[in-house]
Amino acid sequence: MAHQIPTDGTLLPLMEEFYTIQGEGYNTGKAAYFIRLGGCDVGCHWCDVKESWDADLHPLTLSDDIAAKADTFPGKAVVITGGEPLIYNLDYLTARLKERNILTFIETSGAYPLSGSWDWICLSPKKFKAPRPDITPFANELKVIVFNKSDFAWAEQYAATVSDTCKLYLQPEWSKSKEITPLIIDYVMANPKWEISLQTHKYLNIP
Ligand code: SF4
């Protein structure tokens, strides 16, 4: 049966949660508790967490319990990811985390309205469902997954919409990384406002 998810954010479909090291983007190398919410309709064909797409497969979990669990780990930072976590109202969960002095980071495609209180917003726009124009100015980090050559021009379109302080990352799509990484290296050397982000957790064999 389909979940009835309350709009106040007190219950969320939790796919998995785990304490690990953030592998990619600006916060690479930092210990963080990952909270992966189920539900995504963006439809990236190269998505590596397709099992997240159907929210009904993931148990509705009290946001209070998620925050309490996050607080049991020494790294006082969480990465809320998905799926697409902004399908849900994240005001309640982030308020509970902040009460506990836990830093809040989000990974989002930007396809849904921004909710929640964030220390770091990583916007990773997707071609399959464009980010909302009212989110891009709030991004602390723009992380573009490069799947083919045409993605560089597409990345530049989004770089023009973020704030001046937003960090810019190009990250090879994992299955094409052998082919794409050399192109990213050349691109970043020619366009140094960009930096390379690698999925270091995959090289380290950690979640
Ligand atoms: S937005 Fe993320 S979770 Fe959704 S389909 Fe794309 S890669 Fe997968």
mmCIF file of C-alpha atoms and ligand atoms in Angstrom:
data_model
loop_
_atom_site.group_PDB
_atom_site.id
_atom_site.type_symbol
_atom_site.label_atom_id
_atom_site.label_comp_id
_atom_site.label_asym_id
_atom_site.label_seq_id
_atom_site.Cartn_x
_atom_site.Cartn_y
_atom_site.Cartn_z
ATOM 1 C CA MET A 1 0.000 0.000 0.000
ATOM 2 C CA ALA A 2 1.224 3.514 -0.834
ATOM 3 C CA HIS A 3 2.633 5.546 2.036
ATOM 4 C CA GLN A 4 0.585 8.421 3.413
ATOM 5 C CA ILE A 5 3.457 10.771 4.195
ATOM 6 C CA PRO A 6 2.514 13.708 6.440
ATOM 7 C CA THR A 7 3.478 17.109 5.007
ATOM 8 C CA ASP A 8 4.941 18.339 8.317
ATOM 9 C CA GLY A 9 8.126 16.277 7.895
ATOM 10 C CA THR A 10 7.727 14.315 11.130
ATOM 11 C CA LEU A 11 7.798 10.989 9.252
ATOM 12 C CA LEU A 12 10.084 10.279 6.317
ATOM 13 C CA PRO A 13 10.686 7.206 4.113
ATOM 14 C CA LEU A 14 14.134 6.117 5.237
ATOM 15 C CA MET A 15 16.021 3.890 2.811
ATOM 16 C CA GLU A 16 19.255 3.648 4.750
ATOM 17 C CA GLU A 17 21.430 5.508 7.234
ATOM 18 C CA PHE A 18 25.109 4.941 7.858
ATOM 19 C CA TYR A 19 28.134 6.629 9.344
ATOM 20 C CA THR A 20 30.953 7.002 6.852
ATOM 21 C CA ILE A 21 33.280 9.474 5.158
ATOM 22 C CA GLN A 22 31.826 11.927 2.630
ATOM 23 C CA GLY A 23 33.468 10.811 -0.593
ATOM 24 C CA GLU A 24 32.722 13.616 -3.041
ATOM 25 C CA GLY A 25 32.461 17.355 -3.490
ATOM 26 C CA TYR A 26 33.499 20.100 -1.083
ATOM 27 C CA ASN A 27 33.150 18.042 2.112
ATOM 28 C CA THR A 28 35.231 15.121 0.825
ATOM 29 C CA GLY A 29 37.138 13.364 3.571
ATOM 30 C CA LYS A 30 34.893 14.461 6.454
ATOM 31 C CA ALA A 31 33.140 11.979 8.712
ATOM 32 C CA ALA A 32 29.382 12.245 8.285
ATOM 33 C CA TYR A 33 26.184 10.376 8.991
ATOM 34 C CA PHE A 34 24.320 9.681 5.746
ATOM 35 C CA ILE A 35 20.529 9.723 5.746
ATOM 36 C CA ARG A 36 19.168 8.394 2.458
ATOM 37 C CA LEU A 37 15.484 9.070 1.871
ATOM 38 C CA GLY A 38 13.487 6.994 -0.609
ATOM 39 C CA GLY A 39 11.610 8.575 -3.494
ATOM 40 C CA CYS A 40 12.854 10.097 -6.743
ATOM 41 C CA ASP A 41 11.159 10.831 -10.067
ATOM 42 C CA VAL A 42 14.109 12.532 -11.781
ATOM 43 C CA GLY A 43 14.921 9.366 -13.759
ATOM 44 C CA CYS A 44 18.666 9.597 -14.499
ATOM 45 C CA HIS A 45 19.405 6.556 -16.685
ATOM 46 C CA TRP A 46 22.847 6.182 -15.049
ATOM 47 C CA CYS A 47 21.480 6.451 -11.465
ATOM 48 C CA ASP A 48 23.410 4.165 -9.102
ATOM 49 C CA VAL A 49 20.636 4.060 -6.451
ATOM 50 C CA LYS A 50 17.605 3.102 -8.540
ATOM 51 C CA GLU A 51 16.314 1.090 -5.584
ATOM 52 C CA SER A 52 15.671 4.470 -3.918
ATOM 53 C CA TRP A 53 13.121 5.586 -6.516
ATOM 54 C CA ASP A 54 9.981 4.018 -5.046
ATOM 55 C CA ALA A 55 9.343 5.674 -1.676
ATOM 56 C CA ASP A 56 6.785 2.995 -0.788
ATOM 57 C CA LEU A 57 9.573 0.422 -0.480
ATOM 58 C CA HIS A 58 11.193 2.300 2.408
ATOM 59 C CA PRO A 59 9.801 2.403 5.946
ATOM 60 C CA LEU A 60 8.274 5.597 7.248
ATOM 61 C CA THR A 61 10.520 6.605 10.131
ATOM 62 C CA LEU A 62 10.128 9.268 12.801
ATOM 63 C CA SER A 63 12.352 12.250 12.110
ATOM 64 C CA ASP A 64 12.931 12.479 15.884
ATOM 65 C CA ASP A 65 14.426 8.976 15.813
ATOM 66 C CA ILE A 66 16.601 9.778 12.781
ATOM 67 C CA ALA A 67 18.023 12.846 14.556
ATOM 68 C CA ALA A 68 18.599 10.928 17.809
ATOM 69 C CA LYS A 69 20.468 8.173 15.950
ATOM 70 C CA ALA A 70 22.614 10.696 14.061
ATOM 71 C CA ASP A 71 23.623 12.168 17.422
ATOM 72 C CA THR A 72 25.099 8.865 18.601
ATOM 73 C CA PHE A 73 28.082 9.228 16.243
ATOM 74 C CA PRO A 74 31.127 11.414 16.908
ATOM 75 C CA GLY A 75 31.113 13.226 13.539
ATOM 76 C CA LYS A 76 28.511 15.914 14.131
ATOM 77 C CA ALA A 77 27.513 16.322 10.494
ATOM 78 C CA VAL A 78 24.810 14.682 8.398
ATOM 79 C CA VAL A 79 24.438 14.375 4.654
ATOM 80 C CA ILE A 80 20.788 14.098 3.660
ATOM 81 C CA THR A 81 20.530 12.480 0.273
ATOM 82 C CA GLY A 82 18.309 10.189 -1.737
ATOM 83 C CA GLY A 83 16.549 9.647 -3.923
ATOM 84 C CA GLU A 84 15.558 13.268 -4.085
ATOM 85 C CA PRO A 85 15.265 14.422 -0.463
ATOM 86 C CA LEU A 86 13.512 17.720 -1.248
ATOM 87 C CA ILE A 87 10.393 15.834 -2.314
ATOM 88 C CA TYR A 88 9.743 16.090 1.448
ATOM 89 C CA ASN A 89 9.480 18.986 3.852
ATOM 90 C CA LEU A 90 12.810 18.853 5.699
ATOM 91 C CA ASP A 91 12.137 21.747 8.102
ATOM 92 C CA TYR A 92 11.310 19.446 11.004
ATOM 93 C CA LEU A 93 14.223 17.033 10.617
ATOM 94 C CA THR A 94 16.842 19.770 10.175
ATOM 95 C CA ALA A 95 15.457 21.670 13.194
ATOM 96 C CA ARG A 96 15.896 18.542 15.343
ATOM 97 C CA LEU A 97 19.458 18.071 14.030
ATOM 98 C CA LYS A 98 20.356 21.709 14.651
ATOM 99 C CA GLU A 99 19.048 21.490 18.235
ATOM 100 C CA ARG A 100 21.725 18.851 18.668
ATOM 101 C CA ASN A 101 24.401 21.059 17.070
ATOM 102 C CA ILE A 102 24.721 18.710 14.114
ATOM 103 C CA LEU A 103 25.794 20.293 10.817
ATOM 104 C CA THR A 104 23.290 19.736 8.011
ATOM 105 C CA PHE A 105 24.408 19.058 4.453
ATOM 106 C CA ILE A 106 22.086 18.176 1.570
ATOM 107 C CA GLU A 107 22.622 16.637 -1.859
ATOM 108 C CA THR A 108 19.785 17.600 -4.192
ATOM 109 C CA SER A 109 18.906 17.810 -7.849
ATOM 110 C CA GLY A 110 16.992 21.002 -7.016
ATOM 111 C CA ALA A 111 13.861 19.725 -8.740
ATOM 112 C CA TYR A 112 11.647 20.391 -5.691
ATOM 113 C CA PRO A 113 11.095 23.439 -3.446
ATOM 114 C CA LEU A 114 13.803 24.137 -0.903
ATOM 115 C CA SER A 115 12.888 23.329 2.702
ATOM 116 C CA GLY A 116 15.074 22.761 5.768
ATOM 117 C CA SER A 117 17.863 24.699 7.403
ATOM 118 C CA TRP A 118 21.240 23.964 5.823
ATOM 119 C CA ASP A 119 24.920 24.481 6.518
ATOM 120 C CA TRP A 120 25.800 23.249 3.038
ATOM 121 C CA ILE A 121 23.681 22.809 -0.071
ATOM 122 C CA CYS A 122 25.168 20.689 -2.842
ATOM 123 C CA LEU A 123 23.131 21.204 -5.995
ATOM 124 C CA SER A 124 23.632 18.477 -8.564
ATOM 125 C CA PRO A 125 21.385 19.420 -11.483
ATOM 126 C CA LYS A 126 20.071 16.706 -13.751
ATOM 127 C CA LYS A 127 19.109 16.974 -17.431
ATOM 128 C CA PHE A 128 16.103 14.756 -16.893
ATOM 129 C CA LYS A 129 14.291 17.175 -14.542
ATOM 130 C CA ALA A 130 15.736 20.679 -14.350
ATOM 131 C CA PRO A 131 16.402 22.380 -11.026
ATOM 132 C CA ARG A 132 14.034 25.133 -9.961
ATOM 133 C CA PRO A 133 15.412 28.589 -10.691
ATOM 134 C CA ASP A 134 14.570 29.651 -7.112
ATOM 135 C CA ILE A 135 17.032 27.076 -5.689
ATOM 136 C CA THR A 136 20.193 27.726 -7.690
ATOM 137 C CA PRO A 137 21.112 31.004 -5.886
ATOM 138 C CA PHE A 138 21.220 29.112 -2.552
ATOM 139 C CA ALA A 139 23.701 26.464 -3.683
ATOM 140 C CA ASN A 140 27.022 26.422 -1.814
ATOM 141 C CA GLU A 141 28.323 23.896 -4.295
ATOM 142 C CA LEU A 142 27.358 23.062 -7.867
ATOM 143 C CA LYS A 143 28.334 19.487 -8.684
ATOM 144 C CA VAL A 144 27.761 18.488 -12.289
ATOM 145 C CA ILE A 145 28.000 14.808 -13.204
ATOM 146 C CA VAL A 146 29.684 14.559 -16.589
ATOM 147 C CA PHE A 147 28.430 11.662 -18.714
ATOM 148 C CA ASN A 148 29.429 12.910 -22.161
ATOM 149 C CA LYS A 149 31.234 15.798 -23.851
ATOM 150 C CA SER A 150 28.148 17.945 -24.273
ATOM 151 C CA ASP A 151 27.786 18.114 -20.482
ATOM 152 C CA PHE A 152 30.531 20.748 -20.205
ATOM 153 C CA ALA A 153 28.421 23.344 -22.035
ATOM 154 C CA TRP A 154 25.426 22.310 -19.957
ATOM 155 C CA ALA A 155 27.480 22.728 -16.759
ATOM 156 C CA GLU A 156 28.383 26.280 -17.805
ATOM 157 C CA GLN A 157 24.693 27.150 -18.169
ATOM 158 C CA TYR A 158 24.160 26.302 -14.503
ATOM 159 C CA ALA A 159 27.383 27.957 -13.358
ATOM 160 C CA ALA A 160 25.873 31.204 -14.674
ATOM 161 C CA THR A 161 22.869 30.835 -12.340
ATOM 162 C CA VAL A 162 24.615 30.208 -8.993
ATOM 163 C CA SER A 163 26.075 32.771 -6.582
ATOM 164 C CA ASP A 164 29.612 34.165 -6.933
ATOM 165 C CA THR A 165 30.756 32.187 -3.881
ATOM 166 C CA CYS A 166 29.364 28.837 -5.057
ATOM 167 C CA LYS A 167 32.074 26.188 -5.519
ATOM 168 C CA LEU A 168 32.034 24.547 -8.945
ATOM 169 C CA TYR A 169 32.765 20.816 -9.380
ATOM 170 C CA LEU A 170 32.813 18.473 -12.343
ATOM 171 C CA GLN A 171 32.509 14.808 -11.449
ATOM 172 C CA PRO A 172 32.840 11.907 -13.889
ATOM 173 C CA GLU A 173 29.863 9.573 -14.019
ATOM 174 C CA TRP A 174 31.252 6.402 -12.444
ATOM 175 C CA SER A 175 30.596 3.939 -15.300
ATOM 176 C CA LYS A 176 32.236 6.325 -17.801
ATOM 177 C CA SER A 177 35.018 7.598 -15.563
ATOM 178 C CA LYS A 178 37.889 6.080 -17.573
ATOM 179 C CA GLU A 179 36.785 7.917 -20.678
ATOM 180 C CA ILE A 180 35.505 11.128 -19.085
ATOM 181 C CA THR A 181 38.103 11.863 -16.375
ATOM 182 C CA PRO A 182 40.864 12.869 -18.864
ATOM 183 C CA LEU A 183 38.387 15.288 -20.508
ATOM 184 C CA ILE A 184 37.559 16.803 -17.122
ATOM 185 C CA ILE A 185 41.252 17.199 -16.301
ATOM 186 C CA ASP A 186 41.793 19.141 -19.542
ATOM 187 C CA TYR A 187 38.641 21.184 -19.005
ATOM 188 C CA VAL A 188 39.562 22.201 -15.452
ATOM 189 C CA MET A 189 43.086 23.180 -16.491
ATOM 190 C CA ALA A 190 41.619 25.396 -19.212
ATOM 191 C CA ASN A 191 38.758 26.665 -17.005
ATOM 192 C CA PRO A 192 40.148 26.812 -13.458
ATOM 193 C CA LYS A 193 37.002 28.183 -11.838
ATOM 194 C CA TRP A 194 35.988 24.488 -11.891
ATOM 195 C CA GLU A 195 37.495 21.746 -9.716
ATOM 196 C CA ILE A 196 37.403 17.969 -10.072
ATOM 197 C CA SER A 197 35.260 15.924 -7.717
ATOM 198 C CA LEU A 198 35.907 12.185 -7.602
ATOM 199 C CA GLN A 199 33.782 9.548 -5.906
ATOM 200 C CA THR A 200 36.617 8.714 -3.516
ATOM 201 C CA HIS A 201 34.369 6.448 -1.404
ATOM 202 C CA LYS A 202 34.153 4.092 -4.404
ATOM 203 C CA TYR A 203 37.941 3.951 -4.608
ATOM 204 C CA LEU A 204 38.117 3.455 -0.824
ATOM 205 C CA ASN A 205 35.434 0.743 -0.924
ATOM 206 C CA ILE A 206 33.295 2.385 1.706
ATOM 207 C CA PRO A 207 29.584 3.229 1.421
HETATM 208 S S1 SF4 B 1 18.362 12.503 -9.039
HETATM 209 FE FE1 SF4 B 1 19.785 11.124 -7.978
HETATM 210 S S2 SF4 B 1 18.484 9.463 -7.105
HETATM 211 FE FE2 SF4 B 1 17.261 10.564 -8.640
HETATM 212 S S3 SF4 B 1 17.512 9.373 -10.527
HETATM 213 FE FE3 SF4 B 1 19.059 11.019 -10.569
HETATM 214 S S4 SF4 B 1 20.914 10.141 -9.637
HETATM 215 FE FE4 SF4 B 1 19.187 8.780 -9.114
#
